[in-house]
Amino acid sequence: MNPVKFHINGELVEASVRADMTVLEWLRLNPKLRGTKEGCAEGDCGACSILLARPGEGKLNYRAANSCIMLMGQIEGCSLVTVEGLTAEKSEPHPVQAEMAKNGSSQCGFCTPGIVMSLVGLLDNNPSPDDEQIHDALAGNLCRCTGYRPIVEAAKNAAADSIARLQKLAVAPIDNEATSKAVGNEASLFFRPKTIDDLCTMKSEHPDADLLAGGTDLALDVAQARERWSMAILTCAIPDMCKIRETDNFMEFGGAVTWEQALPYLERYWPSFAILVRRFGSTQVRSMGTIAGNIGNASPIGDGPPALMALGASVVLASVRREREVALDEFFTGYRTTVMDADEVITQIRIPLPLPDQHFRTYKISKRFDQDISTVCGAFMVTMEGSTVSKARIAYGGMAATSQRCPDAEKALIGNSLPQGMAAAAEAVSEYFSPMSDGRGSAQYRSKVAANLCERFARDIAGETIEVMAL
Ligand SMILES: Cc1cc2nc3c(=O)[nH]c(=O)nc-3n(C[C@H](O)[C@H](O)[C@H](O)COP(=O)(O)OP(=O)(O)OC[C@H]3O[C@@H](n4cnc5c(N)ncnc54)[C@H](O)[C@@H]3O)c2cc1C
Ligand code: FES
Ligand code: FES
């Protein structure tokens, strides 16, 4: 037996369970931990939100995450706080709970524990959030009764003293073991390598085993399709895969770095990418979801790949046989297929640092502003010599079987000024892609929107104010 060892609300637990059991399932089996609710079971509603601090982050860092799409094997060594943990020390409610009650922020109450956890997570990291940051923290929490104004008020009122209360409960994550191991039971066991060499060895010995990073794509198979996995290989315990490194030429994000961990760096160098990533799922999804997972799932509507392609990013692929660096625009080979061999893993993502004459923007078009998947995502980078475009990289998601660059549009820009070249680039985009129709948008709509984004980019770079409407 390889029990999963973790802290919950300050207490050490050793759970002898299947590694592929969801954390929410485990919580709901315990009569003392049923404050955490199940709504959608697919990461969309936030009713199951808990706080999670992972080992190896240097400091204790609690972030809200969805327990419905988190698997027991993933929480080895972590420290979890559930809504019960907020009042474990004293019987009086946590300041967020008290303010929620005072402000009439809860009616049926089903969403309330999840909302409280998201707000406590926000305040623990940011004691004085502004309105936008509060709304951002709540983007993954649906409330169907109350409306968000009283909830936002409660967050503001609680801001002053909530941080002290959570820190009292905090217990450092416990993963001190330097060696690779496996957790779970004989029915479902997750390998937990500690080094990239061990990861590659395991992947070559078990080429059919899924690599599991944040699980925000993969765990849906368990939560929704009720699949059972006898094994998986975790990437989150490898210190070298969790590193973020800056060189003279590029930023390097390890293959287990989450979107939330990457955000401050994206904000510093590519603010437009950071704006897009803040609309990527919710805080809960970004706390677990990794950049490598977004690339590895090879979805044609993933938000990361178009931006990364326009930025000229590459991935480092490792296996027991070799290590190679592949440009992202050569990585996808077709619908959900890539150049990766069965024994290869993404160990790093490299993004060239911006140069003085470069301009980059990326735009996400979706039916809903928050927590929605893209209908079309466009990303543009141009290098200017004076007022002339000398280099261009334009990539789209949602327009083909993979995220893809549009070489004809790039050619139309090079040698012209942006205002001169953009009409031809837009026409080239319409002609180059033959998108499909689906529930998110018709082929005609996609073509029109993708072409229009060229004009939006040109006007944006010219300094025209662009109203972003949160519909
Ligand atoms: C509610 C919700 C909202 C979402 N919103 C968005 C959104 O707005 N935009 C968007 O693009 N996506 C969205 N997603 C999808 C998902 O969150 C992202 O694709 C995320 O980045 C996946 O990362 P992960 O670590 O969770 O991947 P996992 O689920 O762990 O893995 C995904 C795939 O990548 C592979 N993989 C993981 N790590 C590696 C590696 N190191 N090397 C090679 N392969 C690897 C896995 O084997 C698997 O095939 C959403 C998901 C949910 C549940
Ligand atoms: S139950 Fe809805 S996000 Fe988990
Ligand atoms: S209070 Fe009923 S769903 Fe929020």
Coordinates of C-alpha atoms and ligand atoms in Angstrom, one line a residue:
M1 CA 0.0 0.0 0.0
N2 CA 1.1 3.6 -0.8
P3 CA -1.2 5.8 1.2
V4 CA -1.6 9.4 0.1
K5 CA -0.2 11.7 2.8
F6 CA -1.4 15.2 3.2
H7 CA -2.6 17.8 5.7
I8 CA -6.2 18.8 5.9
N9 CA -7.3 21.7 8.1
G10 CA -4.0 21.3 10.0
E11 CA -4.2 17.5 10.6
L12 CA -2.0 14.9 9.0
V13 CA -4.0 12.3 7.0
E14 CA -2.8 9.1 5.4
A15 CA -5.5 7.9 3.0
S16 CA -5.3 4.4 1.5
V17 CA -7.4 5.1 -1.6
R18 CA -7.3 4.8 -5.3
A19 CA -5.1 7.6 -6.7
D20 CA -7.8 8.4 -9.3
M21 CA -10.5 9.1 -6.7
T22 CA -11.5 12.8 -6.8
V23 CA -10.7 14.9 -3.7
L24 CA -14.3 16.0 -3.7
E25 CA -15.5 12.3 -3.5
W26 CA -13.1 11.7 -0.6
L27 CA -14.3 14.8 1.2
R28 CA -18.0 14.0 0.7
L29 CA -17.4 10.5 2.2
N30 CA -16.4 12.1 5.5
P31 CA -19.4 13.4 7.4
K32 CA -17.2 16.1 9.0
L33 CA -16.1 17.5 5.7
R34 CA -19.3 17.9 3.7
G35 CA -19.4 21.7 3.6
T36 CA -17.6 21.4 0.3
K37 CA -20.4 20.9 -2.3
E38 CA -20.7 19.2 -5.7
G39 CA -22.4 21.3 -8.4
C40 CA -21.2 20.7 -12.0
A41 CA -18.3 18.2 -11.3
E42 CA -16.5 19.8 -14.2
G43 CA -14.7 22.8 -12.8
D44 CA -17.3 25.4 -13.9
C45 CA -19.3 26.4 -10.8
G46 CA -16.8 26.6 -7.9
A47 CA -19.1 24.9 -5.4
C48 CA -16.3 22.5 -4.6
S49 CA -13.6 25.1 -4.1
I50 CA -11.0 24.4 -1.4
L51 CA -7.6 25.9 -0.7
L52 CA -4.4 24.1 -1.6
A53 CA -0.8 24.8 -0.8
R54 CA 1.8 22.7 -2.6
P55 CA 5.2 21.6 -1.4
G56 CA 8.2 23.2 -3.1
E57 CA 6.9 26.7 -3.6
G58 CA 9.3 28.2 -1.1
K59 CA 6.6 29.8 1.0
L60 CA 3.2 28.6 2.1
N61 CA 0.9 29.7 -0.7
Y62 CA -2.7 28.8 -0.5
R63 CA -4.7 29.1 -3.8
A64 CA -8.3 28.2 -4.5
A65 CA -8.8 25.1 -6.6
N66 CA -11.7 22.8 -7.7
S67 CA -11.7 19.6 -5.7
C68 CA -14.1 18.0 -8.2
I69 CA -11.4 17.8 -10.9
M70 CA -8.5 17.2 -8.5
L71 CA -7.4 13.6 -7.9
M72 CA -6.2 12.1 -4.6
G73 CA -2.8 11.1 -6.1
Q74 CA -2.2 14.8 -6.9
I75 CA -2.4 16.0 -3.3
E76 CA 0.4 13.9 -1.9
G77 CA 2.4 16.2 0.4
C78 CA 0.0 19.2 0.0
S79 CA -1.8 21.2 2.7
L80 CA -5.5 21.6 2.2
V81 CA -8.0 23.8 3.9
T82 CA -11.8 23.3 3.5
V83 CA -14.6 25.5 4.7
E84 CA -14.6 23.6 8.0
G85 CA -11.0 24.5 8.6
L86 CA -11.8 28.2 8.6
T87 CA -13.5 27.9 12.0
A88 CA -11.5 25.0 13.4
E89 CA -9.7 27.0 16.0
K90 CA -12.6 29.1 17.3
S91 CA -16.3 28.6 17.0
E92 CA -16.8 32.1 15.6
P93 CA -17.0 32.4 11.9
H94 CA -14.1 33.5 9.7
P95 CA -14.3 37.3 8.8
V96 CA -15.3 36.4 5.3
Q97 CA -18.2 34.2 6.5
A98 CA -19.2 36.9 9.1
E99 CA -19.3 39.6 6.4
M100 CA -21.2 37.3 4.0
A101 CA -23.9 36.8 6.6
K102 CA -24.0 40.5 7.6
N103 CA -24.3 41.7 3.9
G104 CA -27.0 39.2 2.9
S105 CA -24.6 37.6 0.5
S106 CA -26.1 34.2 0.6
Q107 CA -29.6 32.8 0.0
C108 CA -30.0 29.1 -0.7
G109 CA -26.3 28.8 0.4
F110 CA -25.3 26.1 -2.0
C111 CA -22.5 28.2 -3.6
T112 CA -21.5 29.9 -0.3
P113 CA -18.8 27.6 1.0
G114 CA -17.1 27.7 -2.4
I115 CA -17.4 31.5 -2.6
V116 CA -16.0 31.9 0.9
M117 CA -13.0 29.7 0.0
S118 CA -12.3 31.7 -3.1
L119 CA -12.4 35.0 -1.2
V120 CA -10.2 33.7 1.7
G121 CA -7.7 32.5 -1.0
L122 CA -7.7 35.9 -2.6
L123 CA -7.2 37.8 0.7
D124 CA -4.5 35.4 1.8
N125 CA -2.4 36.4 -1.2
N126 CA -3.7 40.0 -1.6
P127 CA -5.0 41.6 1.6
S128 CA -6.2 44.7 -0.1
P129 CA -7.8 43.7 -3.4
D130 CA -9.5 46.2 -5.7
D131 CA -12.9 45.6 -7.3
E132 CA -11.4 44.0 -10.4
Q133 CA -9.3 41.6 -8.4
I134 CA -12.3 40.6 -6.3
H135 CA -14.4 40.0 -9.5
D136 CA -11.5 38.0 -10.9
A137 CA -11.3 35.8 -7.9
L138 CA -15.1 35.1 -8.1
A139 CA -15.1 34.4 -11.9
G140 CA -15.1 30.6 -11.2
N141 CA -17.9 30.8 -8.6
L142 CA -21.5 30.7 -9.8
C143 CA -24.2 32.1 -7.6
R144 CA -27.7 31.7 -9.0
C145 CA -29.7 33.4 -6.3
T146 CA -28.0 36.4 -4.7
G147 CA -26.2 38.5 -7.2
Y148 CA -22.6 39.5 -6.8
R149 CA -22.8 43.0 -5.3
P150 CA -23.3 41.9 -1.7
I151 CA -20.6 39.2 -2.1
V152 CA -18.1 41.8 -3.4
E153 CA -19.1 44.1 -0.4
A154 CA -18.5 41.2 2.0
A155 CA -15.0 40.7 0.5
K156 CA -14.1 44.3 0.9
N157 CA -15.3 44.5 4.5
A158 CA -13.4 41.3 5.4
A159 CA -10.2 42.4 3.8
A160 CA -8.7 43.8 7.0
D161 CA -8.3 40.8 9.3
S162 CA -8.8 37.6 7.4
I163 CA -5.2 36.9 6.6
A164 CA -4.2 36.4 10.2
R165 CA -6.9 33.8 10.7
L166 CA -5.8 31.6 7.8
Q167 CA -2.1 31.7 8.7
K168 CA -2.9 30.3 12.2
L169 CA -4.3 27.2 10.5
A170 CA -1.5 26.9 8.0
V171 CA 0.6 23.8 8.0
A172 CA 3.6 23.6 5.8
P173 CA 3.3 21.1 3.0
I174 CA 5.1 17.9 3.9
D175 CA 6.8 16.6 0.9
N176 CA 10.4 16.3 2.1
E177 CA 11.1 13.1 0.3
A178 CA 13.8 13.3 -2.3
T179 CA 13.1 10.1 -4.1
S180 CA 10.6 9.1 -6.6
K181 CA 7.7 7.0 -5.4
A182 CA 4.1 6.0 -6.2
V183 CA 0.9 6.8 -4.3
G184 CA -2.5 5.1 -4.3
N185 CA -3.5 1.5 -4.1
E186 CA -3.2 -1.6 -6.2
A187 CA -6.3 -0.6 -8.2
S188 CA -5.0 2.8 -9.1
L189 CA -1.5 4.0 -8.6
F190 CA 0.1 7.3 -9.7
F191 CA 3.9 7.4 -10.2
R192 CA 5.5 10.5 -8.6
P193 CA 8.9 11.0 -10.1
K194 CA 11.2 13.6 -8.4
T195 CA 13.6 14.0 -11.3
I196 CA 13.3 14.5 -15.1
D197 CA 15.5 11.4 -15.6
D198 CA 13.0 9.3 -13.5
L199 CA 10.1 10.8 -15.4
C200 CA 11.6 9.9 -18.7
T201 CA 12.4 6.4 -17.5
M202 CA 8.8 5.9 -16.3
K203 CA 7.4 7.3 -19.5
S204 CA 9.6 4.9 -21.6
E205 CA 8.6 1.9 -19.4
H206 CA 4.9 2.9 -19.5
P207 CA 4.4 4.8 -22.8
D208 CA 0.6 4.4 -22.5
A209 CA 0.3 5.9 -19.1
D210 CA -1.0 9.5 -19.1
L211 CA 1.2 12.3 -17.9
L212 CA -0.9 14.1 -15.3
A213 CA 0.0 17.8 -14.6
G214 CA -2.9 19.9 -13.2
G215 CA -5.5 17.5 -14.4
T216 CA -7.9 20.3 -15.5
D217 CA -8.3 18.5 -18.8
L218 CA -7.6 15.0 -17.9
A219 CA -9.4 14.7 -14.6
L220 CA -12.7 15.5 -16.4
D221 CA -12.5 12.0 -17.8
V222 CA -12.8 10.7 -14.2
A223 CA -15.2 13.3 -12.9
Q224 CA -17.5 13.3 -15.9
A225 CA -17.0 10.1 -18.0
R226 CA -16.4 8.0 -14.9
E227 CA -13.2 6.5 -16.4
R228 CA -10.9 4.6 -14.1
W229 CA -7.2 4.7 -14.4
S230 CA -4.9 2.0 -13.2
M231 CA -1.9 4.4 -13.4
A232 CA -0.7 7.8 -14.4
I233 CA 2.6 9.7 -14.1
L234 CA 2.6 12.9 -12.2
T235 CA 4.8 15.8 -13.2
C236 CA 4.1 18.2 -10.3
A237 CA 6.7 16.8 -7.8
I238 CA 9.8 17.4 -10.0
P239 CA 11.6 20.6 -8.7
D240 CA 13.2 21.1 -12.1
M241 CA 9.8 21.1 -13.8
C242 CA 8.4 23.7 -11.4
K243 CA 11.1 26.3 -12.1
I244 CA 10.7 29.6 -13.8
R245 CA 14.0 30.9 -15.2
E246 CA 15.0 34.1 -17.0
T247 CA 18.0 34.1 -19.3
D248 CA 19.4 37.0 -21.4
N249 CA 17.2 35.9 -24.4
F250 CA 14.2 34.0 -23.1
M251 CA 11.8 33.2 -20.2
E252 CA 11.7 29.5 -19.5
F253 CA 8.7 28.0 -17.8
G254 CA 9.1 24.4 -16.4
G255 CA 6.7 21.7 -17.7
A256 CA 4.8 21.7 -14.4
V257 CA 4.5 25.5 -14.0
T258 CA 0.8 26.6 -13.6
W259 CA -0.8 29.6 -15.4
E260 CA -1.2 31.3 -12.0
Q261 CA 2.5 30.9 -11.3
A262 CA 3.4 32.2 -14.8
L263 CA 1.0 35.2 -14.6
P264 CA 3.4 37.7 -12.9
Y265 CA 6.0 37.1 -15.6
L266 CA 3.5 37.4 -18.4
E267 CA 2.3 40.6 -16.8
R268 CA 5.9 42.0 -16.8
Y269 CA 6.8 41.1 -20.4
W270 CA 3.6 40.5 -22.3
P271 CA 0.7 42.4 -20.6
S272 CA -1.7 41.5 -23.4
F273 CA -1.0 37.7 -22.8
A274 CA -1.6 38.3 -19.1
I275 CA -5.0 39.9 -19.9
L276 CA -5.9 36.8 -21.9
V277 CA -4.7 34.4 -19.2
R278 CA -6.8 36.2 -16.6
R279 CA -9.8 35.0 -18.8
F280 CA -8.4 31.5 -18.9
G281 CA -10.8 29.4 -16.9
S282 CA -10.9 30.8 -13.3
T283 CA -8.4 31.2 -10.5
Q284 CA -9.2 27.7 -9.5
V285 CA -8.4 26.3 -13.0
R286 CA -5.3 28.5 -13.4
S287 CA -4.0 27.4 -9.9
M288 CA -3.8 23.8 -11.2
G289 CA -3.7 24.0 -15.0
T290 CA -0.2 24.2 -16.5
I291 CA 1.2 25.7 -19.7
A292 CA 2.6 22.3 -20.7
G293 CA -0.9 20.7 -20.2
N294 CA -2.5 23.3 -22.4
I295 CA 0.1 22.5 -25.2
G296 CA 0.1 18.7 -24.5
N297 CA -3.6 18.3 -24.9
A298 CA -3.3 19.8 -28.4
S299 CA -6.8 21.3 -28.4
P300 CA -7.5 23.5 -31.5
I301 CA -9.2 26.0 -29.1
G302 CA -6.5 26.1 -26.4
D303 CA -5.7 29.7 -25.5
G304 CA -2.0 29.3 -24.9
P305 CA -0.8 28.0 -28.2
P306 CA -1.8 30.9 -30.5
A307 CA -0.1 33.5 -28.2
L308 CA 2.9 31.3 -27.7
M309 CA 3.3 30.7 -31.5
A310 CA 3.1 34.4 -32.2
L311 CA 5.7 35.0 -29.6
G312 CA 8.0 32.5 -31.2
A313 CA 8.0 30.1 -28.3
S314 CA 9.4 26.6 -28.3
V315 CA 9.1 23.5 -26.2
V316 CA 11.9 21.3 -24.9
L317 CA 11.0 17.6 -25.3
A318 CA 12.9 15.0 -23.2
S319 CA 13.0 11.2 -23.3
V320 CA 15.5 8.5 -22.3
R321 CA 16.8 8.7 -25.9
R322 CA 17.3 12.4 -26.4
E323 CA 16.5 16.0 -25.7
R324 CA 15.3 18.3 -28.5
E325 CA 13.8 21.8 -28.8
V326 CA 10.8 22.1 -31.1
A327 CA 9.3 25.4 -32.3
L328 CA 5.7 25.5 -31.2
D329 CA 4.6 26.3 -34.8
E330 CA 6.0 22.9 -35.8
F331 CA 4.7 21.0 -32.8
F332 CA 1.1 20.3 -33.8
T333 CA 0.6 17.9 -36.7
G334 CA -3.2 17.6 -36.9
Y335 CA -6.3 17.4 -34.8
R336 CA -5.0 16.5 -31.3
T337 CA -1.8 15.1 -32.7
T338 CA 1.7 16.4 -32.2
V339 CA 5.4 15.6 -33.0
M340 CA 5.8 14.1 -29.5
D341 CA 6.8 10.5 -29.4
A342 CA 5.0 8.2 -26.9
D343 CA 8.1 8.4 -24.6
E344 CA 8.6 12.1 -24.7
V345 CA 7.6 14.8 -22.2
I346 CA 7.5 18.6 -22.3
T347 CA 10.1 19.7 -19.8
Q348 CA 10.3 23.4 -20.6
I349 CA 8.5 26.1 -22.6
R350 CA 10.8 28.9 -23.8
I351 CA 9.5 32.3 -24.9
P352 CA 12.0 34.8 -26.4
L353 CA 12.1 38.0 -24.4
P354 CA 10.5 41.1 -26.2
L355 CA 12.7 43.4 -28.2
P356 CA 12.3 47.1 -28.3
D357 CA 10.7 47.4 -31.8
Q358 CA 8.3 44.5 -31.3
H359 CA 4.6 44.8 -30.7
F360 CA 2.5 42.0 -29.4
R361 CA -1.3 41.6 -28.7
T362 CA -3.6 38.6 -28.3
Y363 CA -7.4 38.6 -28.3
K364 CA -9.9 36.1 -27.1
I365 CA -13.4 36.0 -28.5
S366 CA -15.8 33.9 -26.6
K367 CA -19.6 33.9 -25.9
R368 CA -19.1 34.9 -22.3
F369 CA -16.3 37.2 -21.0
D370 CA -15.3 35.0 -17.9
Q371 CA -14.7 31.3 -17.7
D372 CA -15.5 30.4 -21.3
I373 CA -13.6 28.6 -24.0
S374 CA -12.6 30.6 -27.1
T375 CA -14.6 30.7 -30.3
V376 CA -11.6 32.3 -31.9
C377 CA -8.3 33.4 -30.4
G378 CA -5.9 35.6 -32.4
A379 CA -2.3 36.6 -31.6
F380 CA -0.2 39.1 -33.4
M381 CA 3.5 40.1 -33.2
V382 CA 5.2 42.5 -35.5
T383 CA 8.7 43.9 -35.5
M384 CA 8.9 47.5 -36.9
E385 CA 11.7 49.3 -38.7
G386 CA 10.5 52.9 -38.4
S387 CA 6.9 52.7 -39.6
T388 CA 7.5 49.6 -41.7
V389 CA 6.8 46.0 -40.6
S390 CA 10.0 44.0 -41.0
K391 CA 8.8 40.7 -39.4
A392 CA 5.3 39.4 -38.5
R393 CA 3.9 36.4 -36.7
I394 CA 0.2 35.9 -36.7
A395 CA -1.5 32.8 -35.2
Y396 CA -5.0 31.8 -34.5
G397 CA -6.9 29.2 -32.4
G398 CA -10.4 28.0 -33.3
M399 CA -9.8 28.4 -37.1
A400 CA -8.4 24.9 -38.0
A401 CA -7.7 21.5 -36.5
T402 CA -4.8 22.9 -34.6
S403 CA -3.6 26.4 -33.6
Q404 CA -1.9 27.7 -36.6
R405 CA 0.1 30.6 -38.0
C406 CA -1.2 32.4 -41.1
P407 CA 1.9 32.9 -43.4
D408 CA -0.1 34.7 -46.1
A409 CA -1.3 37.3 -43.6
E410 CA 2.3 37.7 -42.3
K411 CA 3.5 38.2 -45.9
A412 CA 0.8 40.8 -46.6
L413 CA 2.2 42.9 -43.7
I414 CA 5.9 42.7 -44.3
G415 CA 7.3 45.8 -46.1
N416 CA 4.1 47.8 -45.4
S417 CA 3.0 50.1 -42.6
L418 CA 0.4 48.5 -40.3
P419 CA -2.5 50.6 -41.6
Q420 CA -1.5 49.9 -45.2
G421 CA -1.0 46.1 -44.8
M422 CA -3.8 45.2 -42.5
A423 CA -6.6 45.1 -45.1
A424 CA -4.6 42.7 -47.2
A425 CA -3.7 40.7 -44.1
A426 CA -7.4 40.4 -43.1
E427 CA -8.3 39.2 -46.6
A428 CA -5.5 36.7 -46.4
V429 CA -6.8 35.4 -43.1
S430 CA -10.3 34.9 -44.5
E431 CA -8.9 33.0 -47.5
Y432 CA -6.4 30.9 -45.7
F433 CA -8.6 29.3 -43.1
S434 CA -11.7 27.1 -43.6
P435 CA -13.0 27.0 -40.0
M436 CA -15.8 24.7 -38.9
S437 CA -19.3 25.6 -37.5
D438 CA -20.1 24.4 -34.0
G439 CA -22.1 25.5 -31.0
R440 CA -19.6 28.4 -30.3
G441 CA -19.9 30.0 -33.8
S442 CA -20.5 29.4 -37.5
A443 CA -17.7 29.1 -40.0
Q444 CA -18.8 32.5 -41.5
Y445 CA -18.7 34.1 -38.1
R446 CA -15.3 32.8 -37.2
S447 CA -13.8 33.9 -40.6
K448 CA -15.3 37.4 -40.1
V449 CA -14.1 37.8 -36.5
A450 CA -10.6 36.4 -37.3
A451 CA -10.2 39.0 -40.1
N452 CA -11.6 41.8 -38.0
L453 CA -9.0 41.1 -35.3
C454 CA -6.3 42.2 -37.8
E455 CA -7.9 45.7 -37.9
R456 CA -8.3 45.6 -34.1
F457 CA -4.5 44.9 -33.8
A458 CA -3.6 47.8 -36.1
R459 CA -5.8 50.2 -34.3
D460 CA -4.6 49.0 -30.9
I461 CA -1.0 49.6 -31.9
A462 CA -1.9 53.0 -33.3
G463 CA -3.1 53.9 -29.8
E464 CA -6.8 54.0 -30.5
T465 CA -8.8 53.2 -27.4
I466 CA -10.5 49.8 -27.7
E467 CA -13.5 49.3 -25.5
V468 CA -13.5 45.7 -24.2
M469 CA -17.1 44.9 -23.5
A470 CA -17.8 42.3 -20.8
L471 CA -21.0 40.9 -22.3
Ligands
LIG1 C1 -13.6 24.9 -16.1 C2 -12.5 24.9 -17.1 C3 -12.2 26.0 -17.8 C4 -11.1 26.0 -18.7 N1 -10.9 27.1 -19.4 C5 -9.9 27.1 -20.4 C6 -9.6 28.3 -21.1 O1 -10.2 29.4 -20.9 N2 -8.7 28.2 -22.1 C7 -8.0 27.1 -22.3 O2 -7.1 27.1 -23.2 N3 -8.2 26.0 -21.6 C8 -9.1 26.0 -20.6 N4 -9.3 24.8 -19.9 C9 -8.6 23.6 -20.2 C10 -7.3 23.4 -19.2 O3 -7.5 24.1 -18.0 C11 -6.0 23.8 -19.9 O4 -5.8 23.2 -21.1 C12 -4.8 23.6 -18.9 O5 -3.7 24.4 -19.3 C13 -4.4 22.1 -18.9 O6 -3.3 21.9 -18.1 P1 -3.3 20.8 -17.0 O7 -2.0 20.9 -16.3 O8 -4.5 20.8 -16.1 O9 -3.3 19.5 -18.0 P2 -3.7 18.0 -17.7 O10 -5.1 17.8 -17.6 O11 -2.9 17.4 -16.5 O12 -3.1 17.4 -19.0 C14 -3.6 17.7 -20.3 C15 -2.9 17.0 -21.4 O13 -1.5 17.4 -21.5 C16 -0.6 16.3 -21.3 N5 0.5 16.8 -20.5 C17 0.5 17.4 -19.3 N6 1.8 17.7 -18.9 C18 2.6 17.3 -20.0 C19 4.0 17.4 -20.2 N7 4.8 17.9 -19.3 N8 4.5 16.9 -21.4 C20 3.6 16.4 -22.3 N9 2.3 16.3 -22.1 C21 1.8 16.8 -21.0 C22 -1.4 15.3 -20.5 O14 -0.9 14.0 -20.7 C23 -2.8 15.5 -21.1 O15 -2.9 14.8 -22.4 C24 -10.4 24.8 -19.0 C25 -10.6 23.7 -18.2 C26 -11.7 23.7 -17.3 C27 -12.0 22.5 -16.5
FES2 S1 -18.5 21.0 -8.6 FE1 -18.6 22.7 -10.0 S2 -16.5 23.4 -10.0 FE2 -16.4 21.6 -8.9
FES3 S1 -26.9 31.6 -2.7 FE1 -28.0 30.1 -3.9 S2 -26.6 29.7 -5.5 FE2 -25.6 31.3 -4.4

